[in-house]
RNA sequence: GGUGGAGUGGCCGAGAGGCGAGGCUCGGGACUGCAAAUCCCGCUACACGGGUUCAAAUCCCGUCUCCACCUCCA
């Protein structure tokens, strides 16, 4: 995978034992995740599936930020601000959005992390981490009794993001809220004094307060992953300042590079602009579903683009993705008429696609290969079936899913048989009328019998070697 | 202003010196009473201006445009 720190491809490997330790920055649960956020969470899922494919075990920790993430004005915690807007308890809000976050992940077939520690429940380990930074001389108390990180003390500050400490200009927003409390403008708060804040605050040796945004990831990643992170995942916008600061906080404590490989997912644009509240183009997964799309159409769209390219999503591209996965599912059902055949040719396709995925998660190329399998004239149905079955868990697109069985609305059954009767009597005026009535009930009728023959005849010519019962089964379909 | 990335047909997108990916849409055809679906065929593109080369979407120089990051962000 492409490592942000060394700016080149690096192998993923477990440092201790055989389990790859992964940390992925999770959501701040003050609002619904939009599909852009979900793109990053999909990245960690794809990495895990690729690791499983390659025979590795992995342990994934993803934090839930329910405290300490300051909002735009740097005056109020994001959760508390939302709590004020919704006039509800801040933790109740956090729990609600957290549950909705999990719902969204499930809809996208993003397999759950092994653990989702909440920042608010990890305060002691953050305090312990800050304590160590004090002992090592990286932390100091400001005039406002907050605790700050001494950025100049950390020699390689800026290596991850490409910023240089002396080039970072004092930010006016920081100056606004933190006055002269910090020794240096690039320093940041590890622990913030409560001030006049009365909710979501904790008692500490340095007084009552709440954690800075970055400390949770340092403390929680090292705690839950036993002191070392093999792979750290997050959105590209977290590269600076969040991950730069996290690295500065973590490395002194571990006495080493705390993270072996920094993986960043690029941003999602929607119809040409970065998805954001201010651009007014925020799309939630439920918006996609409200338009009748399978949520996995989004997963498909994401996989059609390399994770480290900006990608532009649009309703048209979601529709295109949807029609491809629908066709693939239908094709698979056809291929299932014959037994699967894991031949040498099929295996070499599978190996090729594994290779695409293992090479810096080249899912676009892997999907191209899947299309080639679909269209191939040299692969048999049984081989295609074997390939689909072997790769389904790698892609997570539910390609083996049969068309949904749904209850027909009341009266539909009668209309369908009446229509069949009318058609057999060549009373097409009547049969079309009945079709319209069915359409009004939401039932779409397709007359498929003759249609299948066209492609079937072609397939039979190719499949002449199959046992007779398999052919018969296919004809019956 | 600084840094990074990108401009490919109606749309989305791969390719990174030499046989014009693929998908979606659209058009034509086969099939069908019709429709839908499916299958077949078609739509010949690489921002602009120079240059290098036998050969450039691909390399070089310049220009334009867009996007992102530069202390809210996935």
XYZ file of C-alpha atoms (C1' of nucleotides) in Angstrom:
551
model
C 0.000 0.000 0.000
C 1.038 3.592 -0.554
C 2.535 4.960 2.634
C 2.035 8.669 3.204
C 5.163 9.000 5.327
C 7.697 7.432 2.971
C 5.639 8.359 -0.110
C 6.070 4.969 -1.672
C 4.535 1.534 -1.729
C 5.276 -0.472 1.389
C 4.331 -4.000 2.337
C 1.829 -4.485 5.126
C 3.157 -6.848 7.738
C 2.480 -7.667 11.338
C 5.326 -6.580 13.580
C 4.357 -8.696 16.548
C 3.137 -12.181 15.826
C 0.903 -12.946 12.925
C -1.964 -10.508 13.360
C -1.858 -7.203 11.469
C -2.764 -4.407 13.873
C -4.908 -1.775 12.189
C -6.299 1.476 13.474
C -8.789 3.503 11.490
C -9.934 6.944 12.543
C -13.633 6.710 13.149
C -16.484 9.151 13.027
C -17.289 12.080 15.238
C -20.841 11.171 16.068
C -22.609 14.517 15.971
C -24.333 13.957 12.613
C -24.935 11.270 10.025
C -21.974 10.015 8.049
C -22.275 11.037 4.397
C -21.158 8.797 1.568
C -17.803 10.572 1.444
C -17.104 9.543 5.026
C -18.187 6.051 4.155
C -15.659 5.883 1.345
C -12.879 6.043 3.923
C -14.498 3.418 6.105
C -14.801 1.193 3.066
C -11.043 1.524 2.639
C -10.383 -0.260 5.917
C -12.859 -2.971 4.954
C -11.162 -3.528 1.603
C -7.751 -3.685 3.238
C -8.975 -6.318 5.665
C -10.551 -8.390 2.937
C -7.308 -8.176 0.969
C -5.350 -9.280 4.029
C -7.671 -12.210 4.618
C -7.272 -13.133 0.955
C -3.491 -13.110 1.430
C -3.676 -15.349 4.467
C -3.190 -12.727 7.169
C -5.219 -12.220 10.282
C -6.039 -8.663 11.245
C -7.228 -6.773 14.281
C -9.048 -3.533 13.513
C -9.791 -0.858 16.071
C -11.905 2.120 15.144
C -12.575 4.898 17.604
C -15.841 6.682 18.101
C -15.237 10.341 18.855
C -17.989 11.380 21.210
C -16.061 14.114 22.965
C -13.238 16.509 22.338
C -13.644 17.373 18.689
C -13.864 21.126 18.558
C -16.074 22.656 15.925
C -15.331 25.367 13.449
C -15.408 28.302 15.799
C -13.057 26.512 18.218
C -15.333 27.487 21.025
C -17.629 24.549 21.297
C -17.360 20.816 21.113
C -19.099 19.433 18.027
C -21.240 17.118 20.093
C -22.192 19.842 22.552
C -23.057 22.192 19.696
C -25.340 19.563 18.220
C -26.770 18.900 21.659
C -27.719 22.555 21.909
C -29.312 22.474 18.441
C -31.316 19.339 19.136
C -31.935 20.273 22.775
C -30.982 16.781 23.907
C -28.398 15.187 26.135
C -25.019 15.172 24.366
C -24.335 11.509 25.064
C -27.801 10.511 23.863
C -27.058 12.259 20.591
C -23.690 10.601 20.317
C -25.215 7.150 20.887
C -27.911 7.749 18.277
C -25.508 8.801 15.566
C -23.177 6.009 16.526
C -25.967 3.481 15.953
C -26.766 5.047 12.601
C -23.109 4.883 11.657
C -23.171 1.123 12.259
C -26.342 0.793 10.185
C -24.662 2.544 7.264
C -21.610 0.307 7.480
C -23.782 -2.789 7.415
C -25.652 -1.563 4.350
C -22.362 -1.180 2.514
C -21.170 -4.642 3.571
C -18.380 -3.044 5.563
C -17.504 -5.722 8.075
C -17.393 -4.404 11.616
C -14.130 -3.561 13.333
C -13.096 -5.788 16.218
C -13.759 -2.996 18.641
C -15.206 0.517 18.617
C -13.898 2.199 21.763
C -15.540 5.498 22.629
C -13.360 8.457 23.453
C -15.504 9.311 26.454
C -14.861 5.880 27.927
C -11.112 6.026 27.389
C -10.294 9.128 29.391
C -8.011 7.275 31.857
C -5.755 5.961 29.097
C -5.557 9.453 27.592
C -4.560 10.850 30.967
C -1.937 8.137 31.272
C -0.587 9.030 27.841
C -0.414 12.716 28.712
C 1.310 11.805 31.955
C 4.016 9.992 29.985
C 4.418 12.971 27.658
C 4.980 15.122 30.759
C 7.631 12.713 32.022
C 9.352 12.770 28.650
C 9.231 16.565 28.522
C 6.843 16.951 25.596
C 3.933 18.373 27.536
C 3.562 21.595 29.463
C 0.839 23.536 31.175
C -0.254 26.770 29.615
C -1.232 29.932 31.397
C -4.857 28.922 30.950
C -4.145 25.636 32.854
C -4.686 23.582 29.696
C -1.977 21.066 28.819
C -0.133 21.556 25.526
C 2.197 19.547 23.352
C 5.563 21.153 22.687
C 5.764 20.721 18.923
C 9.295 22.078 18.608
C 10.550 19.309 20.861
C 9.491 16.674 18.328
C 12.221 16.800 15.709
C 10.490 15.185 12.793
C 7.306 17.200 13.133
C 5.895 17.823 9.681
C 7.335 14.769 7.953
C 3.991 13.121 7.500
C 2.173 16.083 6.000
C 5.055 17.799 4.275
C 4.688 20.871 6.435
C 7.630 22.503 8.107
C 7.173 23.901 11.555
C 8.769 27.211 10.679
C 6.547 27.572 7.643
C 3.327 27.068 9.569
C 1.833 30.447 10.083
C -0.014 31.179 13.269
C -3.662 30.468 12.633
C -5.924 33.319 13.508
C -8.608 31.015 14.864
C -6.218 29.455 17.351
C -4.988 32.839 18.435
C -8.528 33.882 18.919
C -9.388 31.165 21.386
C -6.151 30.310 23.031
C -4.645 33.695 23.513
C -1.119 33.575 24.769
C -1.492 30.282 26.611
C 0.685 28.313 24.217
C 4.437 28.745 23.996
C 4.432 28.327 20.228
C 1.669 28.804 17.710
C 1.925 25.267 16.321
C 1.527 23.650 19.734
C -1.837 22.111 20.420
C -3.906 21.154 23.408
C -3.584 17.662 24.855
C -6.022 18.465 27.596
C -8.227 21.516 27.699
C -9.253 23.275 30.859
C -13.004 23.201 31.384
C -13.356 26.953 31.593
C -17.054 27.632 31.805
C -17.987 24.306 30.267
C -20.183 22.187 32.490
C -20.874 19.052 30.474
C -18.576 16.324 29.209
C -15.755 17.243 31.547
C -13.531 15.113 33.767
C -11.382 15.655 36.852
C -7.658 15.235 36.351
C -4.419 15.999 38.180
C -4.286 19.214 36.109
C -7.786 20.271 36.903
C -11.183 19.705 35.418
C -11.397 19.603 31.646
C -11.747 17.580 28.497
C -9.412 15.926 25.975
C -7.921 17.525 22.905
C -8.985 16.008 19.618
C -5.722 14.276 18.735
C -4.898 12.596 22.025
C -7.648 10.003 21.795
C -6.174 8.351 18.735
C -2.669 8.158 20.192
C -3.867 6.762 23.490
C -6.495 4.402 22.125
C -4.495 3.010 19.217
C -1.508 2.158 21.392
C -3.673 0.804 24.178
C -5.842 -1.474 22.078
C -3.130 -2.551 19.663
C -0.581 -3.352 22.322
C 1.862 -0.542 21.735
C 2.281 -0.629 17.980
C 0.172 0.126 14.920
C 1.037 -1.808 11.773
C -1.356 0.123 9.588
C -3.117 3.401 10.269
C -6.024 4.393 8.048
C -7.884 7.662 7.679
C -9.131 10.310 5.308
C -6.574 12.482 3.524
C -7.754 15.584 5.332
C -6.645 14.023 8.611
C -3.055 13.900 7.402
C -2.692 17.375 8.796
C -3.062 18.328 11.538
C -4.648 15.267 13.096
C -2.225 12.529 12.075
C 0.811 14.770 12.180
C -0.017 15.556 15.791
C -0.964 11.994 16.596
C 2.415 10.827 15.358
C 4.155 13.463 17.466
C 2.219 12.318 20.529
C 2.727 8.604 19.936
C 6.329 8.285 18.833
C 7.949 9.658 22.006
C 5.931 7.219 24.095
C 6.824 4.150 22.034
C 10.395 5.341 21.474
C 10.005 4.354 17.838
C 7.750 4.925 14.844
C 4.456 4.037 16.446
C 2.866 3.466 13.052
C 4.498 1.413 10.302
C 2.302 2.480 7.425
C 0.046 5.507 7.078
C -2.725 4.941 4.595
C -4.914 7.815 3.466
C -8.073 7.707 1.414
C -8.737 10.554 -0.963
C -11.821 12.686 -0.964
C -15.064 12.027 -2.644
C -16.475 14.810 -4.767
C -20.091 14.949 -5.660
C -20.882 16.433 -9.046
C -17.541 18.170 -9.143
C -17.290 19.600 -5.629
C -15.997 18.221 -2.395
C -18.911 16.856 -0.461
C -19.498 19.279 2.364
C -22.209 21.097 4.171
C -21.136 24.454 2.835
C -21.210 23.230 -0.785
C -24.691 21.889 -0.135
C -23.943 18.571 -1.798
C -23.973 16.220 1.160
C -25.443 12.874 0.186
C -26.325 10.298 2.818
C -26.669 6.616 2.176
C -30.372 6.940 2.913
C -30.660 9.526 0.129
C -29.187 7.012 -2.267
C -31.623 4.363 -1.118
C -34.530 6.778 -1.263
C -33.856 7.040 -4.986
C -34.273 3.310 -5.287
C -30.604 2.382 -5.511
C -29.019 -0.637 -3.921
C -26.540 0.723 -1.366
C -23.991 -1.655 -2.837
C -24.149 0.374 -6.053
C -22.217 2.952 -4.042
C -19.726 0.331 -2.949
C -19.290 -0.617 -6.588
C -18.729 3.014 -7.608
C -16.113 3.436 -4.910
C -14.325 0.295 -6.015
C -14.288 1.475 -9.603
C -11.995 4.278 -8.493
C -8.605 3.959 -6.856
C -8.807 4.778 -3.166
C -6.105 7.411 -3.422
C -7.601 9.342 -6.296
C -10.222 11.941 -5.799
C -13.334 10.592 -7.327
C -16.378 12.331 -8.622
C -19.653 10.670 -7.851
C -22.921 11.572 -9.533
C -26.398 10.124 -9.742
C -25.555 8.916 -13.243
C -22.512 6.986 -12.043
C -24.494 5.394 -9.215
C -27.096 4.293 -11.746
C -24.359 2.852 -13.962
C -22.932 0.936 -11.022
C -26.317 -0.363 -10.065
C -27.008 -1.761 -13.502
C -23.679 -3.565 -13.596
C -24.109 -5.320 -10.264
C -27.684 -6.218 -11.118
C -26.551 -7.778 -14.384
C -23.735 -9.654 -12.643
C -26.164 -11.123 -10.142
C -28.484 -12.232 -12.931
C -25.635 -13.745 -14.908
C -24.511 -15.677 -11.874
C -27.973 -17.173 -11.480
C -27.747 -18.377 -15.074
C -24.298 -19.861 -14.541
C -25.621 -21.746 -11.543
C -27.466 -24.046 -13.906
C -24.251 -26.026 -14.211
C -21.846 -27.306 -11.548
C -18.942 -25.058 -10.710
C -15.606 -25.954 -12.256
C -12.480 -24.712 -10.565
C -10.203 -25.396 -13.506
C -6.675 -24.162 -14.066
C -8.046 -21.390 -16.270
C -10.495 -20.312 -13.582
C -7.820 -20.393 -10.942
C -5.489 -18.273 -12.984
C -8.212 -15.626 -13.308
C -8.683 -15.689 -9.564
C -4.961 -15.377 -8.945
C -4.767 -12.485 -11.375
C -7.549 -10.638 -9.605
C -5.995 -11.324 -6.200
C -2.843 -9.772 -7.599
C -4.715 -6.639 -8.660
C -6.157 -6.232 -5.194
C -2.880 -6.946 -3.442
C -1.121 -4.278 -5.528
C -2.088 -1.156 -3.598
C -5.740 -2.135 -3.702
C -6.194 -1.767 -7.442
C -9.914 -2.451 -7.347
C -10.601 -0.684 -10.675
C -8.362 -3.163 -12.443
C -9.885 -6.047 -10.530
C -13.346 -4.989 -11.676
C -12.123 -4.776 -15.254
C -10.936 -8.356 -14.894
C -14.340 -9.381 -13.549
C -15.987 -7.841 -16.603
C -13.631 -9.814 -18.814
C -14.656 -12.983 -17.029
C -18.301 -12.095 -17.531
C -17.863 -11.547 -21.272
C -15.361 -14.308 -21.893
C -16.091 -16.806 -24.637
C -13.380 -19.198 -23.541
C -14.520 -19.649 -19.942
C -17.419 -22.010 -19.354
C -20.427 -21.214 -17.181
C -19.044 -23.565 -14.559
C -15.731 -21.735 -14.556
C -17.396 -18.353 -14.362
C -19.496 -19.645 -11.514
C -16.393 -20.864 -9.693
C -14.680 -17.498 -10.149
C -17.709 -15.594 -8.868
C -18.028 -17.845 -5.846
C -14.368 -17.581 -5.047
C -14.241 -13.786 -5.275
C -17.561 -12.760 -3.779
C -16.177 -12.383 -0.275
C -13.282 -10.302 -1.557
C -15.482 -7.747 -3.314
C -18.385 -7.697 -0.901
C -20.891 -6.874 -3.636
C -23.275 -9.757 -2.885
C -22.876 -11.082 -6.411
C -24.264 -14.460 -5.413
C -27.427 -12.929 -4.047
C -30.485 -14.306 -5.815
C -33.139 -11.875 -6.940
C -35.302 -11.018 -3.985
C -38.447 -12.986 -3.465
C -41.252 -10.628 -2.618
C -44.893 -11.093 -1.823
C -47.164 -10.193 -4.714
C -49.694 -7.521 -3.834
C -53.270 -8.681 -3.345
C -55.027 -9.343 -6.627
C -51.847 -9.489 -8.669
C -51.944 -13.249 -9.013
C -55.428 -13.115 -10.564
C -54.409 -10.350 -12.972
C -51.342 -12.312 -14.048
C -53.302 -15.438 -14.908
C -56.025 -13.388 -16.603
C -53.345 -11.764 -18.675
C -51.789 -15.106 -19.567
C -55.218 -16.277 -20.697
C -55.765 -13.152 -22.773
C -52.386 -13.566 -24.413
C -53.002 -17.175 -25.286
C -56.237 -16.046 -26.898
C -54.278 -13.334 -28.706
C -56.475 -10.737 -27.075
C -53.650 -8.243 -26.822
C -55.791 -5.234 -26.088
C -56.977 -7.003 -22.958
C -53.528 -8.298 -22.020
C -51.988 -4.830 -22.312
C -54.767 -3.421 -20.168
C -54.044 -6.047 -17.535
C -50.343 -5.247 -17.709
C -51.136 -1.601 -16.997
C -53.242 -2.647 -14.039
C -50.380 -4.752 -12.727
C -48.006 -1.836 -13.208
C -50.346 0.283 -11.100
C -49.924 -2.302 -8.341
C -46.156 -1.995 -8.739
C -45.761 -5.323 -10.545
C -43.687 -5.294 -13.708
C -44.381 -8.168 -16.085
C -41.787 -9.574 -18.444
C -42.508 -12.269 -20.967
C -39.211 -14.119 -20.901
C -39.882 -17.552 -22.391
C -38.825 -16.947 -25.968
C -36.278 -14.406 -25.002
C -34.122 -16.881 -23.100
C -33.862 -19.063 -26.155
C -31.643 -16.645 -28.033
C -28.793 -16.693 -25.569
C -29.547 -20.241 -24.485
C -28.971 -21.716 -27.912
C -25.612 -20.039 -28.057
C -24.682 -21.336 -24.637
C -25.769 -24.865 -25.426
C -23.435 -24.992 -28.348
C -20.585 -24.096 -26.016
C -21.680 -26.427 -23.251
C -22.108 -29.616 -25.213
C -19.928 -31.578 -22.795
C -22.277 -31.244 -19.836
C -24.339 -34.029 -18.340
C -27.799 -34.197 -19.774
C -29.583 -33.402 -16.514
C -27.681 -30.156 -16.197
C -28.799 -29.107 -19.666
C -32.329 -30.067 -18.882
C -32.304 -28.042 -15.707
C -31.145 -25.096 -17.716
C -33.865 -25.493 -20.281
C -36.462 -25.675 -17.564
C -35.300 -22.372 -16.168
C 0.366 33.049 -2.448
C 2.467 27.823 -1.325
C 1.918 22.482 -2.181
C -0.233 18.206 -4.537
C -3.456 16.104 -8.269
C -6.367 16.194 -12.726
C -8.270 17.623 -17.827
C -9.861 11.244 -22.649
C -16.227 10.512 -26.904
C -23.333 12.502 -24.585
C -21.690 10.896 -19.293
C -18.216 8.008 -16.045
C -13.635 6.207 -16.585
C -8.726 2.786 -17.750
C -4.327 3.229 -20.458
C 1.423 6.302 -19.763
C 5.486 6.267 -26.896
C 3.343 2.057 -31.908
C -2.643 -3.102 -32.745
C -8.505 2.976 -30.763
C -10.170 -0.802 -22.508
C -14.610 -1.124 -20.392
C -19.210 0.625 -18.350
C -23.639 3.776 -18.564
C -26.644 6.515 -21.966
C -28.082 6.930 -26.989
C -28.951 4.975 -32.227
C -29.647 0.554 -35.486
C -30.660 -4.721 -35.779
C -32.180 -9.825 -34.006
C -35.940 -11.839 -30.978
C -40.979 -10.417 -29.339
C -48.329 -9.416 -30.833
C -46.259 -5.199 -28.162
C -43.268 -3.832 -24.132
C -39.288 -5.226 -21.010
C -35.025 -8.104 -20.714
C -31.205 -10.412 -23.485
C -27.871 -10.804 -27.626
C -25.387 -8.460 -32.013
C -23.738 -3.909 -34.392
C -22.740 1.305 -34.238
C -21.256 6.248 -31.888
C -13.622 6.704 -33.307
C -12.059 10.611 -28.004
C -7.597 12.133 -25.368
C -7.854 20.861 -22.703
C -4.953 24.449 -26.004
C -0.233 26.071 -28.599
C 4.547 24.643 -29.827
C 8.483 20.861 -29.891
C 11.132 15.795 -29.769
C 10.301 11.119 -32.620
C 9.691 6.962 -38.275
C 5.558 7.058 -34.604
C 2.737 11.194 -29.034
C -3.457 10.753 -25.425
C 1.348 8.965 -23.511
C 7.878 12.436 -23.528
C 9.620 17.980 -23.356
C 8.402 23.482 -23.119
C 4.602 27.002 -22.584
C -0.642 28.374 -21.785
C -5.558 27.729 -19.978
C -9.134 25.372 -16.849
C -10.753 22.437 -12.746
C -10.161 20.019 -7.915
C -7.952 19.302 -3.209
C -4.746 20.545 1.012
C -2.217 24.754 3.578
C -4.645 24.478 11.975
C -13.342 22.429 10.983
C -13.373 17.978 7.819
C -13.408 11.146 6.005
